[in-house]
mmCIF file of C-alpha atoms in Angstrom:
data_model
loop_
_atom_site.group_PDB
_atom_site.id
_atom_site.type_symbol
_atom_site.label_atom_id
_atom_site.label_comp_id
_atom_site.label_asym_id
_atom_site.label_seq_id
_atom_site.Cartn_x
_atom_site.Cartn_y
_atom_site.Cartn_z
ATOM 1 C CA ARG A 1 73.244 41.638 -178.891
ATOM 2 C CA TRP A 2 75.192 39.563 -176.448
ATOM 3 C CA ILE A 3 76.655 36.111 -175.935
ATOM 4 C CA TYR A 4 75.087 33.957 -173.225
ATOM 5 C CA GLY A 5 77.376 31.693 -171.210
ATOM 6 C CA GLY A 6 76.843 29.466 -168.200
ATOM 7 C CA VAL A 7 78.890 26.936 -166.233
ATOM 8 C CA ILE A 8 78.191 24.383 -163.490
ATOM 9 C CA GLY A 9 80.357 21.458 -162.456
ATOM 10 C CA THR A 10 82.243 20.254 -165.531
ATOM 11 C CA THR A 11 79.602 21.458 -167.994
ATOM 12 C CA GLY A 12 78.963 24.698 -169.783
ATOM 13 C CA MET A 13 76.960 26.284 -172.554
ATOM 14 C CA ALA A 14 77.136 29.320 -174.802
ATOM 15 C CA MET A 15 74.879 30.921 -177.389
ATOM 16 C CA PRO A 16 74.675 34.237 -179.228
ATOM 17 C CA ILE A 17 71.507 36.173 -178.373
ATOM 18 C CA LEU A 18 70.452 38.273 -181.343
ATOM 19 C CA PRO A 19 67.223 40.160 -180.558
ATOM 20 C CA GLY A 20 64.803 40.111 -183.467
ATOM 21 C CA GLU A 21 66.863 37.526 -185.347
ATOM 22 C CA GLY A 22 66.703 34.451 -183.159
ATOM 23 C CA PRO A 23 65.671 32.905 -179.879
ATOM 24 C CA CYS A 24 66.181 34.604 -176.550
ATOM 25 C CA ILE A 25 67.113 32.948 -173.254
ATOM 26 C CA ARG A 26 63.440 32.661 -172.310
ATOM 27 C CA CYS A 27 62.785 30.704 -175.534
ATOM 28 C CA LEU A 28 65.304 28.166 -174.209
ATOM 29 C CA PHE A 29 64.235 28.290 -170.567
ATOM 30 C CA PRO A 30 60.587 29.445 -170.435
ATOM 31 C CA GLU A 31 60.283 29.114 -166.659
ATOM 32 C CA THR A 32 62.783 29.281 -163.862
ATOM 33 C CA PRO A 33 63.226 25.896 -162.229
ATOM 34 C CA PRO A 34 61.889 25.411 -158.703
ATOM 35 C CA PRO A 35 64.360 26.366 -155.974
ATOM 36 C CA GLY A 36 66.645 23.481 -155.084
ATOM 37 C CA SER A 37 65.844 21.459 -158.212
ATOM 38 C CA LEU A 38 69.186 22.137 -159.895
ATOM 39 C CA PRO A 39 72.737 21.955 -158.632
ATOM 40 C CA THR A 40 74.501 25.193 -157.724
ATOM 41 C CA CYS A 41 78.174 26.125 -157.724
ATOM 42 C CA ASP A 42 78.173 25.670 -153.968
ATOM 43 C CA THR A 43 76.643 22.197 -154.049
ATOM 44 C CA VAL A 44 78.608 20.652 -156.952
ATOM 45 C CA GLY A 45 81.403 23.138 -157.567
ATOM 46 C CA VAL A 46 82.893 24.288 -160.848
ATOM 47 C CA LEU A 47 85.861 22.713 -162.613
ATOM 48 C CA ASN A 48 88.434 25.515 -162.709
ATOM 49 C CA THR A 49 88.907 25.284 -166.492
ATOM 50 C CA ALA A 50 85.186 25.451 -167.318
ATOM 51 C CA PRO A 51 84.612 29.225 -166.889
ATOM 52 C CA SER A 52 87.646 30.140 -168.997
ATOM 53 C CA THR A 53 86.635 27.671 -171.715
ATOM 54 C CA VAL A 54 83.102 29.059 -171.927
ATOM 55 C CA ALA A 55 84.434 32.632 -171.755
ATOM 56 C CA SER A 56 86.791 31.890 -174.669
ATOM 57 C CA ILE A 57 83.856 30.617 -176.711
ATOM 58 C CA GLN A 58 81.847 33.731 -175.798
ATOM 59 C CA VAL A 59 84.700 36.034 -176.843
ATOM 60 C CA THR A 60 85.131 34.169 -180.137
ATOM 61 C CA GLU A 61 81.401 34.496 -180.861
ATOM 62 C CA ALA A 62 81.562 38.210 -179.988
ATOM 63 C CA ILE A 63 84.449 38.702 -182.431
ATOM 64 C CA LYS A 64 82.447 36.878 -185.119
ATOM 65 C CA LEU A 65 79.528 39.190 -184.371
ATOM 66 C CA LEU A 66 81.732 42.294 -184.638
ATOM 67 C CA VAL A 67 83.258 41.268 -187.974
ATOM 68 C CA GLY A 68 79.960 39.880 -189.277
ATOM 69 C CA LYS A 69 81.266 36.446 -190.245
ATOM 70 C CA GLY A 70 80.570 32.922 -189.042
ATOM 71 C CA ILE A 71 78.350 33.630 -186.048
ATOM 72 C CA SER A 72 76.635 30.525 -184.652
ATOM 73 C CA LYS A 73 73.019 31.591 -185.137
ATOM 74 C CA HIS A 74 70.110 29.593 -183.739
ATOM 75 C CA ARG A 75 72.207 27.050 -181.896
ATOM 76 C CA LEU A 76 73.298 26.431 -178.351
ATOM 77 C CA LEU A 77 76.712 24.925 -177.701
ATOM 78 C CA THR A 78 76.805 22.553 -174.742
ATOM 79 C CA LEU A 79 80.001 20.995 -173.483
ATOM 80 C CA ASP A 80 81.287 18.687 -170.804
ATOM 81 C CA LEU A 81 84.981 19.165 -170.214
ATOM 82 C CA TRP A 82 85.305 15.992 -168.147
ATOM 83 C CA THR A 83 83.999 13.708 -170.896
ATOM 84 C CA GLY A 84 85.336 15.877 -173.705
ATOM 85 C CA SER A 85 81.948 16.153 -175.390
ATOM 86 C CA TYR A 86 80.830 19.190 -177.362
ATOM 87 C CA ARG A 87 77.434 19.382 -179.003
ATOM 88 C CA PHE A 88 75.380 21.961 -180.860
ATOM 89 C CA ILE A 89 71.632 22.015 -180.266
ATOM 90 C CA ALA A 90 69.416 23.736 -182.822
ATOM 91 C CA VAL A 91 67.089 26.230 -181.157
ATOM 92 C CA GLN A 92 64.202 28.141 -182.648
ATOM 93 C CA LYS A 93 62.548 31.367 -181.660
ATOM 94 C CA ASP A 94 59.252 30.689 -179.884
ATOM 95 C CA LYS A 95 56.628 32.972 -181.423
ATOM 96 C CA ASN A 96 54.659 32.672 -178.160
ATOM 97 C CA CYS A 97 57.658 33.479 -175.960
ATOM 98 C CA PRO A 98 56.561 35.908 -173.220
ATOM 99 C CA CYS A 99 59.791 37.883 -173.666
ATOM 100 C CA CYS A 100 60.805 38.170 -177.330
ATOM 101 C CA GLY A 101 57.420 37.118 -178.758
ATOM 102 C CA GLN A 102 55.121 39.197 -176.541
ATOM 103 C CA GLY A 103 57.494 41.908 -175.310
ATOM 104 C CA ARG A 104 57.037 41.094 -171.617
ATOM 105 C CA PHE A 105 60.082 41.350 -169.375
ATOM 106 C CA ASP A 106 58.734 39.654 -166.248
ATOM 107 C CA PHE A 107 62.118 39.092 -164.625
ATOM 108 C CA LEU A 108 63.254 42.683 -165.145
ATOM 109 C CA GLU A 109 59.926 44.013 -163.911
ATOM 110 C CA ALA A 110 60.225 41.759 -160.831
ATOM 111 C CA LYS A 111 56.572 40.742 -160.714
ATOM 112 C CA GLU A 112 57.588 37.631 -158.813
ATOM 113 C CA VAL A 113 59.092 38.641 -155.504
ATOM 114 C CA SER A 114 59.900 36.427 -152.582
ATOM 115 C CA TRP A 115 59.316 37.826 -149.132
ATOM 116 C CA THR A 116 61.250 37.542 -145.943
ATOM 117 C CA THR A 117 60.466 38.167 -142.323
ATOM 118 C CA THR A 118 62.622 38.120 -139.233
ATOM 119 C CA LEU A 119 61.276 35.703 -136.629
ATOM 120 C CA CYS A 120 61.131 37.528 -133.315
ATOM 121 C CA GLY A 121 63.464 36.219 -130.635
ATOM 122 C CA ARG A 122 64.619 33.258 -132.707
ATOM 123 C CA ASN A 123 67.725 34.635 -134.486
ATOM 124 C CA SER A 124 66.108 33.421 -137.714
ATOM 125 C CA VAL A 125 64.717 34.707 -140.993
ATOM 126 C CA GLN A 126 61.870 33.036 -142.872
ATOM 127 C CA ILE A 127 61.943 33.168 -146.675
ATOM 128 C CA SER A 128 58.892 32.355 -148.771
ATOM 129 C CA PRO A 129 59.469 31.832 -152.509
ATOM 130 C CA SER A 130 57.920 34.113 -155.087
ATOM 131 C CA ARG A 131 55.789 31.401 -156.638
ATOM 132 C CA ALA A 132 54.165 28.166 -155.629
ATOM 133 C CA THR A 133 56.595 25.302 -155.928
ATOM 134 C CA VAL A 134 57.031 21.718 -154.859
ATOM 135 C CA LEU A 135 60.583 20.723 -153.995
ATOM 136 C CA SER A 136 61.940 17.214 -154.120
ATOM 137 C CA LEU A 137 63.518 17.278 -150.678
ATOM 138 C CA ASP A 138 64.894 13.798 -151.282
ATOM 139 C CA ASP A 139 66.902 15.002 -154.312
ATOM 140 C CA LEU A 140 67.838 18.245 -152.576
ATOM 141 C CA SER A 141 69.122 16.379 -149.516
ATOM 142 C CA ARG A 142 71.500 14.342 -151.691
ATOM 143 C CA ARG A 143 72.849 17.467 -153.409
ATOM 144 C CA LEU A 144 73.259 19.464 -150.208
ATOM 145 C CA ALA A 145 75.009 16.563 -148.451
ATOM 146 C CA GLN A 146 78.043 17.382 -150.609
ATOM 147 C CA ALA A 147 78.258 20.860 -149.051
ATOM 148 C CA GLY A 148 77.269 20.392 -145.399
ATOM 149 C CA LYS A 149 75.448 18.318 -142.797
ATOM 150 C CA VAL A 150 71.940 17.254 -143.850
ATOM 151 C CA SER A 151 69.078 15.774 -141.841
ATOM 152 C CA TYR A 152 65.913 14.788 -143.730
ATOM 153 C CA ASN A 153 62.894 13.215 -142.034
ATOM 154 C CA GLY A 154 60.557 12.948 -145.022
ATOM 155 C CA LEU A 155 58.690 16.136 -144.070
ATOM 156 C CA LEU A 156 61.408 18.771 -143.931
ATOM 157 C CA LEU A 157 65.110 19.071 -144.569
ATOM 158 C CA GLN A 158 67.636 20.577 -142.171
ATOM 159 C CA PHE A 159 70.925 21.744 -143.677
ATOM 160 C CA GLN A 160 73.786 22.887 -141.441
ATOM 161 C CA ILE A 161 76.457 25.038 -143.068
ATOM 162 C CA GLY A 162 78.915 26.842 -140.823
ATOM 163 C CA ASP A 163 77.083 28.924 -138.220
ATOM 164 C CA HIS A 164 73.780 28.711 -140.109
ATOM 165 C CA GLU A 165 71.047 26.134 -140.453
ATOM 166 C CA LEU A 166 68.463 26.108 -143.229
ATOM 167 C CA VAL A 167 65.163 24.371 -142.476
ATOM 168 C CA ILE A 168 63.600 23.717 -145.877
ATOM 169 C CA PHE A 169 59.958 22.770 -146.425
ATOM 170 C CA PRO A 170 58.493 21.038 -149.527
ATOM 171 C CA ASN A 171 56.838 24.294 -150.709
ATOM 172 C CA GLY A 172 60.223 26.080 -150.777
ATOM 173 C CA ARG A 173 59.601 28.024 -147.592
ATOM 174 C CA THR A 174 62.850 28.134 -145.648
ATOM 175 C CA ILE A 175 63.843 29.258 -142.182
ATOM 176 C CA VAL A 176 67.449 30.410 -142.021
ATOM 177 C CA LYS A 177 68.705 30.093 -138.456
ATOM 178 C CA GLY A 178 71.740 31.903 -137.086
ATOM 179 C CA THR A 179 70.998 35.375 -138.463
ATOM 180 C CA THR A 180 68.468 38.192 -138.337
ATOM 181 C CA ASP A 181 70.003 39.861 -141.398
ATOM 182 C CA GLU A 182 67.601 39.303 -144.301
ATOM 183 C CA SER A 183 70.329 39.844 -146.917
ATOM 184 C CA VAL A 184 72.473 37.106 -145.326
ATOM 185 C CA ALA A 185 69.453 34.775 -145.295
ATOM 186 C CA LYS A 186 68.595 35.520 -148.938
ATOM 187 C CA ASN A 187 72.215 34.970 -149.941
ATOM 188 C CA LEU A 188 72.289 31.550 -148.248
ATOM 189 C CA TYR A 189 68.926 30.630 -149.797
ATOM 190 C CA SER A 190 70.144 31.610 -153.261
ATOM 191 C CA LYS A 191 73.515 29.958 -152.771
ATOM 192 C CA TYR A 192 72.140 26.550 -151.809
ATOM 193 C CA LEU A 193 68.668 26.434 -153.351
ATOM 194 C CA GLY A 194 69.598 28.291 -156.510
ATOM 195 C CA ASN A 195 66.871 30.952 -156.643
#
């Protein structure tokens, strides 16, 4: 048993996860979104009060769980601190859920693995995503423009951030220039594309 919480920008969400009694995270989000399709903390930021607000809600739900009274079962709380809106969304367990319905733990078993390779003599690392994807480079270019210099020619997107440049292709393949360290490249990929 645990309490899920997430924050991005001015928004957040929280929900108790009660294995065997209700929906799991995969019931809510069956598939991971394609890289670059959602904002990240580095592209839109996080309002400084949002993490503490969501954490307070998580702690309150944990206390309810410990004392056995008033837990918010089968509902996800979403909030936007900027607009002051709070809303509960009823969620149901998906009997066909790969995780809680079928007992598969694909993300823990890491069946989907991206691969990287250092490009000889180019001070660059190429990252290929773990699954086939189609990125909206147009949308991604608008989001990344808030964090660094972007050049988009309709075929590929170039994103300059500090000493590094990410060349992003529509299939998610990315060349990270300015490093031969695969962990640095993966970190930049995750930071700005979200996966």
